């Protein structure tokens, strides 16, 4: 059998591993707790154990592996594989993750930003398969992003490109987690959606959400807004629609900037379905130029929760082939 690629999605809660073939087929998977509180060595133990288990699940061993890719939370240097100080990995400070894992595993290891890796996964083997140029937005607590232009991740000179969540959509707008104001993320994420709900209620709008949160507006969650939509609460529908409009506005800028074939959406928020996708598509189309607006298809992710692990494998293969001039 030709050699396989390992993909690892290193999250603050779980380490997920996939074994993939060179053409992007998933051969086996493993998932286990990260034990982030234990610091870098404990986390690397978990990654190593997860890789061993995933290989065993596919009936394979280390000798069958060409390379491994790790999608890690930023900030990091993707070229050296050094991870700086991710907020959800306590005790990590300038950890040379690629080098340390390569020593443990005995085959080449590559580290990339987790949002870029998810984008590459969708490009390689998911909803973006066959596209030359695409972008991905992860819609969850925050808004992450990745961009592939003519088959390659757009990384920027310092590797910091594709921070789609921090596109500015409003002058002096809401304060974003990054410290800046008016970022897309402050409107288009779950956090932003809850913020929109709180502002609406404070301006006097009536909704079932006030009752559900017991009058403490800061207890409102994204799930409550979705439940409100499901129960026909007009205000919840308005909040969801507003959120879709903000997302669509950000996407219209991406469409005008990149002229992509696909805009792939993933993350917890996309389970809202058409009630969110319709305002996203309508707003994106209304605010972009005709030709790129017609070209860009806005679709949900094809790999579900696996875009990160499969993408980490895909990135590793692309980088291995580049390193070996193939
Ligand atoms: Zn920001």
PDB file of N, CA, C and O and ligand atoms in Angstrom, residues 165-166 168 176-178 180 183, ligand 1:
ATOM      1  N   UNK A 165     -12.396  37.083  10.110  1.00  0.00           N
ATOM      2  CA  UNK A 165     -13.218  37.575  11.229  1.00  0.00           C
ATOM      3  C   UNK A 165     -12.905  39.008  11.623  1.00  0.00           C
ATOM      4  O   UNK A 165     -13.705  39.652  12.316  1.00  0.00           O
ATOM      5  N   UNK A 166     -11.756  39.494  11.171  1.00  0.00           N
ATOM      6  CA  UNK A 166     -11.371  40.843  11.582  1.00  0.00           C
ATOM      7  C   UNK A 166     -11.389  41.828  10.421  1.00  0.00           C
ATOM      8  O   UNK A 166     -10.772  42.896  10.499  1.00  0.00           O
ATOM      9  N   UNK A 168     -13.013  44.808   8.742  1.00  0.00           N
ATOM     10  CA  UNK A 168     -13.770  45.887   9.391  1.00  0.00           C
ATOM     11  C   UNK A 168     -15.086  46.106   8.633  1.00  0.00           C
ATOM     12  O   UNK A 168     -15.081  46.313   7.428  1.00  0.00           O
ATOM     13  N   UNK A 176     -14.181  44.261  19.534  1.00  0.00           N
ATOM     14  CA  UNK A 176     -13.943  42.858  19.182  1.00  0.00           C
ATOM     15  C   UNK A 176     -12.974  42.247  20.195  1.00  0.00           C
ATOM     16  O   UNK A 176     -12.239  42.967  20.873  1.00  0.00           O
ATOM     17  N   UNK A 177     -12.966  40.923  20.283  1.00  0.00           N
ATOM     18  CA  UNK A 177     -12.041  40.218  21.166  1.00  0.00           C
ATOM     19  C   UNK A 177     -10.580  40.527  20.871  1.00  0.00           C
ATOM     20  O   UNK A 177      -9.709  40.372  21.726  1.00  0.00           O
ATOM     21  N   UNK A 178     -10.281  40.985  19.647  1.00  0.00           N
ATOM     22  CA  UNK A 178      -8.893  41.290  19.255  1.00  0.00           C
ATOM     23  C   UNK A 178      -8.452  42.650  19.763  1.00  0.00           C
ATOM     24  O   UNK A 178      -7.287  43.007  19.619  1.00  0.00           O
ATOM     25  N   UNK A 180      -9.710  45.521  18.653  1.00  0.00           N
ATOM     26  CA  UNK A 180     -10.089  46.528  17.667  1.00  0.00           C
ATOM     27  C   UNK A 180     -11.614  46.705  17.683  1.00  0.00           C
ATOM     28  O   UNK A 180     -12.326  45.968  18.363  1.00  0.00           O
ATOM     29  N   UNK A 183     -15.074  44.881  13.945  1.00  0.00           N
ATOM     30  CA  UNK A 183     -14.709  43.682  13.174  1.00  0.00           C
ATOM     31  C   UNK A 183     -15.958  42.847  12.869  1.00  0.00           C
ATOM     32  O   UNK A 183     -16.903  42.810  13.671  1.00  0.00           O
TER      33      UNK A 183
HETATM   34 ZN1  LIG B   1     -11.242  41.808  15.634  1.00  0.00          ZN
END
